[in-house]
Amino acid sequence: MMPIMELDRAAADLALNQGGTLNRKQALDLGMTPRMIQRRLSSGRWSRIGRAGYRLFDLQDPRERLRAALANLPDAVVSHESAAELHEVEGTMIGLAVVTVHTQTTHSFPGVIVRRSLDLAPNHRTKLDGLAVTTPARTIVDLAAVLDPRRTASVLDNALLHGRVSTAQIHEVVEQVGRRGKPGIKGLRALLEERDGAIPGSPLERKGRELIRREGLPAPISEYRIPWDPGRRFDDAYPFVPAALEWDSRAYHTRLGDFERDRARDRECAIHGWVMLRFTWDDVTVRPGLVVQQLRAVLRRSSP
């Protein structure tokens, strides 16, 4: 049998990877006896959580609370607001710890919102940062059940704009779980019908397109498939020039990863002989004349 100090160290090491917790089976597998476990509980060194879990030290960070819940709750998966935060889908509260377990269980967990579901299929789960988490599509469906319609629309549009998910993927989940009376499904179906076939435009995109229309310029083709990479799209394009327009909202183009992808797209355009024009919110709202002047200059290169 391992010396007591080494047993405690091994238990602490294991708990470090599980949000400060371990369960009874893990403690016994390490070599502890039921009496040793009870002694630690009685002394206050450990505290009981759930039916067969123990907390060795406090859980401050929400991510650690999630790890602890997954380690101690049967078949739990990170879901709802927590899943949205992990998938970088904006529009929900951040810093929450939310998991889903099977509806037949009655478990709770300190510092964690535990939701229940009877239709969480294996293909609705994925792995992210070492955590079991609902897929982006399932996350949107789950959020529709707990958010008001306006907030659901905002979250859905953010996920679509950033390419986190497609309407087709959400439709697939809806068809699998959309039984009669399931909360949020009716409203989500209506939102999807409005957005099918096109990613909704951001406020900046709408302002830019309205400026083009107001100035009598040719209407560009919105969400134009990139010829050399059909899986991606330009915000707008004049393929007869050829020229691409990107409306660079601060909300979507200030992260380092977005900045690098934008620069790579600009280089690809140059290689394939396309002009890339990027316009910001200030360009459209403060310097609209400059936007129109540059568009006219590009359009003079060719005519439809």
PDB file of C-alpha atoms in Angstrom:
ATOM      1  CA  MET A   1       0.000   0.000   0.000  1.00  0.00           C
ATOM      2  CA  MET A   2       1.239   3.505  -0.850  1.00  0.00           C
ATOM      3  CA  PRO A   3       2.266   5.731   2.112  1.00  0.00           C
ATOM      4  CA  ILE A   4      -0.503   8.094   3.254  1.00  0.00           C
ATOM      5  CA  MET A   5       1.311  11.262   2.134  1.00  0.00           C
ATOM      6  CA  GLU A   6       1.816   9.805  -1.331  1.00  0.00           C
ATOM      7  CA  LEU A   7      -1.834   8.770  -1.480  1.00  0.00           C
ATOM      8  CA  ASP A   8      -2.906  12.327  -0.672  1.00  0.00           C
ATOM      9  CA  ARG A   9      -0.503  13.698  -3.254  1.00  0.00           C
ATOM     10  CA  ALA A  10      -1.814  11.287  -5.897  1.00  0.00           C
ATOM     11  CA  ALA A  11      -5.392  12.255  -5.050  1.00  0.00           C
ATOM     12  CA  ALA A  12      -4.534  15.957  -5.326  1.00  0.00           C
ATOM     13  CA  ASP A  13      -2.782  15.430  -8.663  1.00  0.00           C
ATOM     14  CA  LEU A  14      -5.826  13.639 -10.032  1.00  0.00           C
ATOM     15  CA  ALA A  15      -8.179  16.302  -8.677  1.00  0.00           C
ATOM     16  CA  LEU A  16      -6.150  19.055 -10.338  1.00  0.00           C
ATOM     17  CA  ASN A  17      -7.281  17.761 -13.733  1.00  0.00           C
ATOM     18  CA  GLN A  18     -10.898  17.452 -12.598  1.00  0.00           C
ATOM     19  CA  GLY A  19     -11.637  20.882 -11.191  1.00  0.00           C
ATOM     20  CA  GLY A  20     -10.468  20.055  -7.665  1.00  0.00           C
ATOM     21  CA  THR A  21     -12.570  16.907  -7.317  1.00  0.00           C
ATOM     22  CA  LEU A  22     -12.479  13.139  -7.583  1.00  0.00           C
ATOM     23  CA  ASN A  23     -15.083  10.445  -7.112  1.00  0.00           C
ATOM     24  CA  ARG A  24     -15.260   7.527  -4.711  1.00  0.00           C
ATOM     25  CA  LYS A  25     -14.188   4.906  -7.238  1.00  0.00           C
ATOM     26  CA  GLN A  26     -11.106   6.922  -8.156  1.00  0.00           C
ATOM     27  CA  ALA A  27     -10.153   7.312  -4.496  1.00  0.00           C
ATOM     28  CA  LEU A  28     -10.519   3.563  -3.903  1.00  0.00           C
ATOM     29  CA  ASP A  29      -8.557   2.781  -7.072  1.00  0.00           C
ATOM     30  CA  LEU A  30      -5.696   4.916  -5.764  1.00  0.00           C
ATOM     31  CA  GLY A  31      -5.534   2.666  -2.705  1.00  0.00           C
ATOM     32  CA  MET A  32      -7.572   4.561  -0.140  1.00  0.00           C
ATOM     33  CA  THR A  33      -9.942   2.639   2.108  1.00  0.00           C
ATOM     34  CA  PRO A  34     -13.512   3.705   2.943  1.00  0.00           C
ATOM     35  CA  ARG A  35     -12.278   4.530   6.445  1.00  0.00           C
ATOM     36  CA  MET A  36      -9.546   6.828   5.103  1.00  0.00           C
ATOM     37  CA  ILE A  37     -12.089   8.613   2.923  1.00  0.00           C
ATOM     38  CA  GLN A  38     -14.446   9.069   5.872  1.00  0.00           C
ATOM     39  CA  ARG A  39     -11.617  10.439   8.017  1.00  0.00           C
ATOM     40  CA  ARG A  40     -10.883  13.126   5.448  1.00  0.00           C
ATOM     41  CA  LEU A  41     -14.544  14.035   5.231  1.00  0.00           C
ATOM     42  CA  SER A  42     -14.928  14.200   9.010  1.00  0.00           C
ATOM     43  CA  SER A  43     -11.863  16.407   9.396  1.00  0.00           C
ATOM     44  CA  GLY A  44     -13.092  18.823   6.734  1.00  0.00           C
ATOM     45  CA  ARG A  45     -10.105  18.246   4.450  1.00  0.00           C
ATOM     46  CA  TRP A  46     -12.521  16.872   1.872  1.00  0.00           C
ATOM     47  CA  SER A  47     -16.177  17.769   1.365  1.00  0.00           C
ATOM     48  CA  ARG A  48     -18.871  15.687  -0.239  1.00  0.00           C
ATOM     49  CA  ILE A  49     -20.426  16.687  -3.571  1.00  0.00           C
ATOM     50  CA  GLY A  50     -23.242  14.766  -5.182  1.00  0.00           C
ATOM     51  CA  ARG A  51     -23.729  11.135  -4.318  1.00  0.00           C
ATOM     52  CA  ALA A  52     -20.198   9.828  -4.703  1.00  0.00           C
ATOM     53  CA  GLY A  53     -17.921  12.780  -5.310  1.00  0.00           C
ATOM     54  CA  TYR A  54     -15.458  14.681  -3.137  1.00  0.00           C
ATOM     55  CA  ARG A  55     -14.118  18.202  -3.385  1.00  0.00           C
ATOM     56  CA  LEU A  56     -10.485  18.533  -2.321  1.00  0.00           C
ATOM     57  CA  PHE A  57     -10.143  22.289  -2.892  1.00  0.00           C
ATOM     58  CA  ASP A  58     -12.344  25.221  -3.880  1.00  0.00           C
ATOM     59  CA  LEU A  59     -13.442  25.797  -7.466  1.00  0.00           C
ATOM     60  CA  GLN A  60     -13.103  29.441  -8.480  1.00  0.00           C
ATOM     61  CA  ASP A  61     -12.753  29.346 -12.262  1.00  0.00           C
ATOM     62  CA  PRO A  62     -15.893  28.386 -14.276  1.00  0.00           C
ATOM     63  CA  ARG A  63     -13.794  26.198 -16.575  1.00  0.00           C
ATOM     64  CA  GLU A  64     -12.561  24.229 -13.557  1.00  0.00           C
ATOM     65  CA  ARG A  65     -16.117  23.840 -12.284  1.00  0.00           C
ATOM     66  CA  LEU A  66     -17.025  22.406 -15.677  1.00  0.00           C
ATOM     67  CA  ARG A  67     -14.154  19.912 -15.501  1.00  0.00           C
ATOM     68  CA  ALA A  68     -15.267  18.922 -12.012  1.00  0.00           C
ATOM     69  CA  ALA A  69     -18.873  18.426 -13.101  1.00  0.00           C
ATOM     70  CA  LEU A  70     -17.869  16.296 -16.095  1.00  0.00           C
ATOM     71  CA  ALA A  71     -15.665  14.157 -13.866  1.00  0.00           C
ATOM     72  CA  ASN A  72     -18.404  13.536 -11.315  1.00  0.00           C
ATOM     73  CA  LEU A  73     -21.755  13.644 -13.105  1.00  0.00           C
ATOM     74  CA  PRO A  74     -22.605  10.592 -15.238  1.00  0.00           C
ATOM     75  CA  ASP A  75     -22.385  11.239 -18.984  1.00  0.00           C
ATOM     76  CA  ALA A  76     -22.431  15.037 -18.512  1.00  0.00           C
ATOM     77  CA  VAL A  77     -21.641  17.411 -21.393  1.00  0.00           C
ATOM     78  CA  VAL A  78     -20.908  21.145 -21.411  1.00  0.00           C
ATOM     79  CA  SER A  79     -23.933  22.898 -22.937  1.00  0.00           C
ATOM     80  CA  HIS A  80     -25.981  26.080 -23.391  1.00  0.00           C
ATOM     81  CA  GLU A  81     -24.147  29.316 -22.457  1.00  0.00           C
ATOM     82  CA  SER A  82     -20.939  27.493 -21.532  1.00  0.00           C
ATOM     83  CA  ALA A  83     -20.871  25.659 -24.862  1.00  0.00           C
ATOM     84  CA  ALA A  84     -21.543  28.925 -26.714  1.00  0.00           C
ATOM     85  CA  GLU A  85     -18.583  30.544 -24.943  1.00  0.00           C
ATOM     86  CA  LEU A  86     -16.308  27.622 -25.825  1.00  0.00           C
ATOM     87  CA  HIS A  87     -17.403  27.796 -29.478  1.00  0.00           C
ATOM     88  CA  GLU A  88     -16.897  31.608 -29.460  1.00  0.00           C
ATOM     89  CA  VAL A  89     -20.542  32.263 -30.255  1.00  0.00           C
ATOM     90  CA  GLU A  90     -21.320  35.730 -28.900  1.00  0.00           C
ATOM     91  CA  GLY A  91     -24.558  37.050 -27.451  1.00  0.00           C
ATOM     92  CA  THR A  92     -24.955  34.952 -24.287  1.00  0.00           C
ATOM     93  CA  MET A  93     -23.788  35.420 -20.715  1.00  0.00           C
ATOM     94  CA  ILE A  94     -20.155  34.437 -20.204  1.00  0.00           C
ATOM     95  CA  GLY A  95     -18.546  32.972 -17.113  1.00  0.00           C
ATOM     96  CA  LEU A  96     -21.360  30.502 -16.451  1.00  0.00           C
ATOM     97  CA  ALA A  97     -20.809  26.805 -15.821  1.00  0.00           C
ATOM     98  CA  VAL A  98     -23.627  24.857 -17.506  1.00  0.00           C
ATOM     99  CA  VAL A  99     -23.801  21.139 -18.241  1.00  0.00           C
ATOM    100  CA  THR A 100     -26.496  18.761 -19.453  1.00  0.00           C
ATOM    101  CA  VAL A 101     -27.132  15.260 -18.107  1.00  0.00           C
ATOM    102  CA  HIS A 102     -29.751  12.648 -18.952  1.00  0.00           C
ATOM    103  CA  THR A 103     -33.234  13.578 -17.836  1.00  0.00           C
ATOM    104  CA  GLN A 104     -33.520  10.458 -15.663  1.00  0.00           C
ATOM    105  CA  THR A 105     -30.722  11.591 -13.338  1.00  0.00           C
ATOM    106  CA  THR A 106     -31.337  13.797 -10.309  1.00  0.00           C
ATOM    107  CA  HIS A 107     -27.811  15.076  -9.822  1.00  0.00           C
ATOM    108  CA  SER A 108     -26.820  18.605  -8.900  1.00  0.00           C
ATOM    109  CA  PHE A 109     -23.384  20.133  -8.559  1.00  0.00           C
ATOM    110  CA  PRO A 110     -22.148  23.161  -6.588  1.00  0.00           C
ATOM    111  CA  GLY A 111     -21.555  26.243  -8.730  1.00  0.00           C
ATOM    112  CA  VAL A 112     -22.862  24.521 -11.863  1.00  0.00           C
ATOM    113  CA  ILE A 113     -26.225  24.840 -13.638  1.00  0.00           C
ATOM    114  CA  VAL A 114     -27.314  21.282 -14.419  1.00  0.00           C
ATOM    115  CA  ARG A 115     -29.873  20.924 -17.210  1.00  0.00           C
ATOM    116  CA  ARG A 116     -31.467  17.664 -18.298  1.00  0.00           C
ATOM    117  CA  SER A 117     -32.237  16.168 -21.697  1.00  0.00           C
ATOM    118  CA  LEU A 118     -33.495  12.859 -23.057  1.00  0.00           C
ATOM    119  CA  ASP A 119     -32.528  13.469 -26.701  1.00  0.00           C
ATOM    120  CA  LEU A 120     -28.807  14.317 -26.604  1.00  0.00           C
ATOM    121  CA  ALA A 121     -27.538  12.038 -29.384  1.00  0.00           C
ATOM    122  CA  PRO A 122     -23.877  11.013 -29.764  1.00  0.00           C
ATOM    123  CA  ASN A 123     -23.547  13.144 -32.913  1.00  0.00           C
ATOM    124  CA  HIS A 124     -24.600  16.197 -30.886  1.00  0.00           C
ATOM    125  CA  ARG A 125     -21.375  15.969 -28.874  1.00  0.00           C
ATOM    126  CA  THR A 126     -17.827  16.971 -29.678  1.00  0.00           C
ATOM    127  CA  LYS A 127     -14.544  17.610 -27.836  1.00  0.00           C
ATOM    128  CA  LEU A 128     -13.123  21.055 -27.244  1.00  0.00           C
ATOM    129  CA  ASP A 129     -10.223  21.957 -24.969  1.00  0.00           C
ATOM    130  CA  GLY A 130     -10.408  18.450 -23.544  1.00  0.00           C
ATOM    131  CA  LEU A 131     -14.064  18.881 -22.571  1.00  0.00           C
ATOM    132  CA  ALA A 132     -17.136  17.044 -23.820  1.00  0.00           C
ATOM    133  CA  VAL A 133     -19.311  19.814 -25.279  1.00  0.00           C
ATOM    134  CA  THR A 134     -22.415  20.070 -27.422  1.00  0.00           C
ATOM    135  CA  THR A 135     -21.813  20.836 -31.093  1.00  0.00           C
ATOM    136  CA  PRO A 136     -22.468  24.403 -32.289  1.00  0.00           C
ATOM    137  CA  ALA A 137     -25.727  23.317 -33.941  1.00  0.00           C
ATOM    138  CA  ARG A 138     -27.002  21.527 -30.832  1.00  0.00           C
ATOM    139  CA  THR A 139     -25.898  24.490 -28.715  1.00  0.00           C
ATOM    140  CA  ILE A 140     -28.071  26.851 -30.786  1.00  0.00           C
ATOM    141  CA  VAL A 141     -31.045  24.504 -30.435  1.00  0.00           C
ATOM    142  CA  ASP A 142     -30.538  24.280 -26.660  1.00  0.00           C
ATOM    143  CA  LEU A 143     -30.207  28.046 -26.284  1.00  0.00           C
ATOM    144  CA  ALA A 144     -33.430  28.610 -28.217  1.00  0.00           C
ATOM    145  CA  ALA A 145     -35.230  26.827 -25.373  1.00  0.00           C
ATOM    146  CA  VAL A 146     -33.908  29.163 -22.655  1.00  0.00           C
ATOM    147  CA  LEU A 147     -33.474  32.538 -24.405  1.00  0.00           C
ATOM    148  CA  ASP A 148     -36.149  34.954 -25.575  1.00  0.00           C
ATOM    149  CA  PRO A 149     -36.728  35.095 -29.368  1.00  0.00           C
ATOM    150  CA  ARG A 150     -34.839  38.356 -29.841  1.00  0.00           C
ATOM    151  CA  ARG A 151     -31.759  37.060 -28.044  1.00  0.00           C
ATOM    152  CA  THR A 152     -31.980  33.747 -29.903  1.00  0.00           C
ATOM    153  CA  ALA A 153     -31.986  35.618 -33.232  1.00  0.00           C
ATOM    154  CA  SER A 154     -28.914  37.601 -32.183  1.00  0.00           C
ATOM    155  CA  VAL A 155     -27.013  34.467 -31.141  1.00  0.00           C
ATOM    156  CA  LEU A 156     -28.021  32.637 -34.317  1.00  0.00           C
ATOM    157  CA  ASP A 157     -26.914  35.507 -36.560  1.00  0.00           C
ATOM    158  CA  ASN A 158     -23.579  35.772 -34.761  1.00  0.00           C
ATOM    159  CA  ALA A 159     -22.919  32.057 -35.207  1.00  0.00           C
ATOM    160  CA  LEU A 160     -23.806  32.216 -38.914  1.00  0.00           C
ATOM    161  CA  LEU A 161     -21.802  35.377 -39.571  1.00  0.00           C
ATOM    162  CA  HIS A 162     -18.680  33.872 -38.048  1.00  0.00           C
ATOM    163  CA  GLY A 163     -19.101  30.543 -39.812  1.00  0.00           C
ATOM    164  CA  ARG A 164     -19.447  28.615 -36.551  1.00  0.00           C
ATOM    165  CA  VAL A 165     -22.434  26.728 -37.942  1.00  0.00           C
ATOM    166  CA  SER A 166     -24.725  26.551 -40.978  1.00  0.00           C
ATOM    167  CA  THR A 167     -28.496  26.618 -41.189  1.00  0.00           C
ATOM    168  CA  ALA A 168     -28.368  23.105 -42.658  1.00  0.00           C
ATOM    169  CA  GLN A 169     -26.572  21.776 -39.589  1.00  0.00           C
ATOM    170  CA  ILE A 170     -29.111  23.376 -37.261  1.00  0.00           C
ATOM    171  CA  HIS A 171     -31.993  22.042 -39.381  1.00  0.00           C
ATOM    172  CA  GLU A 172     -30.561  18.537 -38.973  1.00  0.00           C
ATOM    173  CA  VAL A 173     -30.584  18.784 -35.181  1.00  0.00           C
ATOM    174  CA  VAL A 174     -34.048  20.356 -35.170  1.00  0.00           C
ATOM    175  CA  GLU A 175     -35.432  17.458 -37.208  1.00  0.00           C
ATOM    176  CA  GLN A 176     -33.905  14.980 -34.752  1.00  0.00           C
ATOM    177  CA  VAL A 177     -35.149  16.591 -31.544  1.00  0.00           C
ATOM    178  CA  GLY A 178     -37.990  18.891 -32.618  1.00  0.00           C
ATOM    179  CA  ARG A 179     -40.848  16.981 -31.075  1.00  0.00           C
ATOM    180  CA  ARG A 180     -44.177  18.733 -30.609  1.00  0.00           C
ATOM    181  CA  GLY A 181     -44.080  21.136 -27.698  1.00  0.00           C
ATOM    182  CA  LYS A 182     -40.293  21.179 -27.250  1.00  0.00           C
ATOM    183  CA  PRO A 183     -39.406  24.692 -26.035  1.00  0.00           C
ATOM    184  CA  GLY A 184     -37.916  27.068 -28.580  1.00  0.00           C
ATOM    185  CA  ILE A 185     -38.288  24.827 -31.633  1.00  0.00           C
ATOM    186  CA  LYS A 186     -41.165  26.678 -33.288  1.00  0.00           C
ATOM    187  CA  GLY A 187     -39.439  30.046 -33.006  1.00  0.00           C
ATOM    188  CA  LEU A 188     -36.108  28.633 -34.152  1.00  0.00           C
ATOM    189  CA  ARG A 189     -37.699  27.081 -37.238  1.00  0.00           C
ATOM    190  CA  ALA A 190     -39.131  30.496 -38.151  1.00  0.00           C
ATOM    191  CA  LEU A 191     -35.714  32.140 -37.726  1.00  0.00           C
ATOM    192  CA  LEU A 192     -34.073  29.491 -39.901  1.00  0.00           C
ATOM    193  CA  GLU A 193     -36.640  29.957 -42.664  1.00  0.00           C
ATOM    194  CA  GLU A 194     -35.844  33.679 -42.726  1.00  0.00           C
ATOM    195  CA  ARG A 195     -32.120  32.971 -43.021  1.00  0.00           C
ATOM    196  CA  ASP A 196     -32.034  29.970 -45.338  1.00  0.00           C
ATOM    197  CA  GLY A 197     -30.011  30.538 -48.482  1.00  0.00           C
ATOM    198  CA  ALA A 198     -27.980  33.464 -47.184  1.00  0.00           C
ATOM    199  CA  ILE A 199     -25.997  34.493 -44.184  1.00  0.00           C
ATOM    200  CA  PRO A 200     -27.674  37.552 -42.629  1.00  0.00           C
ATOM    201  CA  GLY A 201     -25.850  40.799 -43.252  1.00  0.00           C
ATOM    202  CA  SER A 202     -24.212  42.731 -40.453  1.00  0.00           C
ATOM    203  CA  PRO A 203     -25.363  46.321 -39.794  1.00  0.00           C
ATOM    204  CA  LEU A 204     -22.268  47.580 -41.637  1.00  0.00           C
ATOM    205  CA  GLU A 205     -23.012  45.393 -44.671  1.00  0.00           C
ATOM    206  CA  ARG A 206     -26.554  46.728 -44.812  1.00  0.00           C
ATOM    207  CA  LYS A 207     -25.347  50.336 -44.581  1.00  0.00           C
ATOM    208  CA  GLY A 208     -22.738  49.748 -47.281  1.00  0.00           C
ATOM    209  CA  ARG A 209     -25.245  48.187 -49.656  1.00  0.00           C
ATOM    210  CA  GLU A 210     -27.724  50.996 -48.998  1.00  0.00           C
ATOM    211  CA  LEU A 211     -24.995  53.534 -49.849  1.00  0.00           C
ATOM    212  CA  ILE A 212     -24.326  51.739 -53.145  1.00  0.00           C
ATOM    213  CA  ARG A 213     -28.040  51.716 -53.983  1.00  0.00           C
ATOM    214  CA  ARG A 214     -28.526  55.367 -53.005  1.00  0.00           C
ATOM    215  CA  GLU A 215     -25.631  56.516 -55.201  1.00  0.00           C
ATOM    216  CA  GLY A 216     -26.970  54.627 -58.212  1.00  0.00           C
ATOM    217  CA  LEU A 217     -23.998  52.286 -58.485  1.00  0.00           C
ATOM    218  CA  PRO A 218     -24.454  48.770 -59.888  1.00  0.00           C
ATOM    219  CA  ALA A 219     -25.649  46.361 -57.216  1.00  0.00           C
ATOM    220  CA  PRO A 220     -22.961  43.841 -56.264  1.00  0.00           C
ATOM    221  CA  ILE A 221     -23.652  40.137 -55.829  1.00  0.00           C
ATOM    222  CA  SER A 222     -23.916  39.430 -52.118  1.00  0.00           C
ATOM    223  CA  GLU A 223     -22.336  36.366 -50.486  1.00  0.00           C
ATOM    224  CA  TYR A 224     -20.447  35.621 -53.715  1.00  0.00           C
ATOM    225  CA  ARG A 225     -18.680  32.259 -53.772  1.00  0.00           C
ATOM    226  CA  ILE A 226     -14.916  32.712 -54.091  1.00  0.00           C
ATOM    227  CA  PRO A 227     -14.043  31.152 -57.476  1.00  0.00           C
ATOM    228  CA  TRP A 228     -10.848  29.474 -56.277  1.00  0.00           C
ATOM    229  CA  ASP A 229     -12.324  28.435 -52.920  1.00  0.00           C
ATOM    230  CA  PRO A 230     -16.084  27.740 -53.335  1.00  0.00           C
ATOM    231  CA  GLY A 231     -16.461  26.833 -49.671  1.00  0.00           C
ATOM    232  CA  ARG A 232     -15.976  30.506 -48.751  1.00  0.00           C
ATOM    233  CA  ARG A 233     -17.685  33.717 -49.823  1.00  0.00           C
ATOM    234  CA  PHE A 234     -16.976  37.415 -50.286  1.00  0.00           C
ATOM    235  CA  ASP A 235     -19.369  39.821 -48.552  1.00  0.00           C
ATOM    236  CA  ASP A 236     -20.087  41.355 -51.977  1.00  0.00           C
ATOM    237  CA  ALA A 237     -18.490  41.102 -55.405  1.00  0.00           C
ATOM    238  CA  TYR A 238     -18.415  42.576 -58.912  1.00  0.00           C
ATOM    239  CA  PRO A 239     -17.136  39.478 -60.757  1.00  0.00           C
ATOM    240  CA  PHE A 240     -17.119  41.298 -64.130  1.00  0.00           C
ATOM    241  CA  VAL A 241     -14.335  43.644 -62.888  1.00  0.00           C
ATOM    242  CA  PRO A 242     -13.343  41.408 -61.008  1.00  0.00           C
ATOM    243  CA  ALA A 243     -13.505  43.037 -57.552  1.00  0.00           C
ATOM    244  CA  ALA A 244     -14.481  41.923 -54.065  1.00  0.00           C
ATOM    245  CA  LEU A 245     -15.943  44.059 -51.270  1.00  0.00           C
ATOM    246  CA  GLU A 246     -15.452  43.261 -47.593  1.00  0.00           C
ATOM    247  CA  TRP A 247     -17.279  45.266 -44.917  1.00  0.00           C
ATOM    248  CA  ASP A 248     -14.878  45.166 -41.971  1.00  0.00           C
ATOM    249  CA  SER A 249     -16.904  45.638 -38.815  1.00  0.00           C
ATOM    250  CA  ARG A 250     -14.810  46.004 -35.655  1.00  0.00           C
ATOM    251  CA  ALA A 251     -16.870  43.258 -34.062  1.00  0.00           C
ATOM    252  CA  TYR A 252     -15.732  40.688 -36.594  1.00  0.00           C
ATOM    253  CA  HIS A 253     -12.281  41.715 -37.793  1.00  0.00           C
ATOM    254  CA  THR A 254     -10.211  42.730 -34.765  1.00  0.00           C
ATOM    255  CA  ARG A 255      -9.187  39.343 -33.400  1.00  0.00           C
ATOM    256  CA  LEU A 256      -5.682  38.273 -34.363  1.00  0.00           C
ATOM    257  CA  GLY A 257      -6.978  35.166 -36.164  1.00  0.00           C
ATOM    258  CA  ASP A 258      -9.484  37.221 -38.175  1.00  0.00           C
ATOM    259  CA  PHE A 259      -6.794  39.774 -39.066  1.00  0.00           C
ATOM    260  CA  GLU A 260      -4.463  37.053 -40.347  1.00  0.00           C
ATOM    261  CA  ARG A 261      -7.224  35.401 -42.390  1.00  0.00           C
ATOM    262  CA  ASP A 262      -8.173  38.756 -43.913  1.00  0.00           C
ATOM    263  CA  ARG A 263      -4.592  39.398 -45.004  1.00  0.00           C
ATOM    264  CA  ALA A 264      -4.337  35.908 -46.491  1.00  0.00           C
ATOM    265  CA  ARG A 265      -7.563  36.488 -48.435  1.00  0.00           C
ATOM    266  CA  ASP A 266      -6.192  39.781 -49.783  1.00  0.00           C
ATOM    267  CA  ARG A 267      -3.067  38.008 -51.069  1.00  0.00           C
ATOM    268  CA  GLU A 268      -5.172  35.310 -52.713  1.00  0.00           C
ATOM    269  CA  CYS A 269      -7.202  37.992 -54.511  1.00  0.00           C
ATOM    270  CA  ALA A 270      -4.041  39.611 -55.856  1.00  0.00           C
ATOM    271  CA  ILE A 271      -2.712  36.266 -57.075  1.00  0.00           C
ATOM    272  CA  HIS A 272      -5.955  35.563 -58.954  1.00  0.00           C
ATOM    273  CA  GLY A 273      -6.222  39.054 -60.431  1.00  0.00           C
ATOM    274  CA  TRP A 274      -9.033  40.367 -58.234  1.00  0.00           C
ATOM    275  CA  VAL A 275      -9.196  43.803 -56.603  1.00  0.00           C
ATOM    276  CA  MET A 276     -10.034  43.672 -52.885  1.00  0.00           C
ATOM    277  CA  LEU A 277     -11.726  46.715 -51.357  1.00  0.00           C
ATOM    278  CA  ARG A 278     -12.173  46.802 -47.567  1.00  0.00           C
ATOM    279  CA  PHE A 279     -14.452  49.386 -45.969  1.00  0.00           C
ATOM    280  CA  THR A 280     -14.883  50.053 -42.259  1.00  0.00           C
ATOM    281  CA  TRP A 281     -17.767  51.518 -40.283  1.00  0.00           C
ATOM    282  CA  ASP A 282     -16.048  54.926 -40.278  1.00  0.00           C
ATOM    283  CA  ASP A 283     -15.548  54.723 -44.046  1.00  0.00           C
ATOM    284  CA  VAL A 284     -19.266  54.183 -44.650  1.00  0.00           C
ATOM    285  CA  THR A 285     -20.639  56.555 -41.997  1.00  0.00           C
ATOM    286  CA  VAL A 286     -17.987  59.298 -41.865  1.00  0.00           C
ATOM    287  CA  ARG A 287     -16.372  59.155 -45.335  1.00  0.00           C
ATOM    288  CA  PRO A 288     -19.133  57.847 -47.645  1.00  0.00           C
ATOM    289  CA  GLY A 289     -17.937  60.101 -50.489  1.00  0.00           C
ATOM    290  CA  LEU A 290     -14.538  58.390 -50.466  1.00  0.00           C
ATOM    291  CA  VAL A 291     -16.221  54.964 -50.577  1.00  0.00           C
ATOM    292  CA  VAL A 292     -18.293  55.973 -53.589  1.00  0.00           C
ATOM    293  CA  GLN A 293     -15.270  57.542 -55.325  1.00  0.00           C
ATOM    294  CA  GLN A 294     -13.203  54.375 -54.919  1.00  0.00           C
ATOM    295  CA  LEU A 295     -16.060  52.151 -56.061  1.00  0.00           C
ATOM    296  CA  ARG A 296     -16.587  54.252 -59.184  1.00  0.00           C
ATOM    297  CA  ALA A 297     -12.862  54.099 -59.952  1.00  0.00           C
ATOM    298  CA  VAL A 298     -12.866  50.305 -59.709  1.00  0.00           C
ATOM    299  CA  LEU A 299     -16.057  49.934 -61.735  1.00  0.00           C
ATOM    300  CA  ARG A 300     -14.576  52.034 -64.557  1.00  0.00           C
ATOM    301  CA  ARG A 301     -12.042  49.264 -65.100  1.00  0.00           C
ATOM    302  CA  SER A 302     -14.795  47.232 -66.748  1.00  0.00           C
ATOM    303  CA  SER A 303     -18.499  47.395 -67.451  1.00  0.00           C
ATOM    304  CA  PRO A 304     -21.199  44.767 -67.118  1.00  0.00           C
TER     305      PRO A 304
END
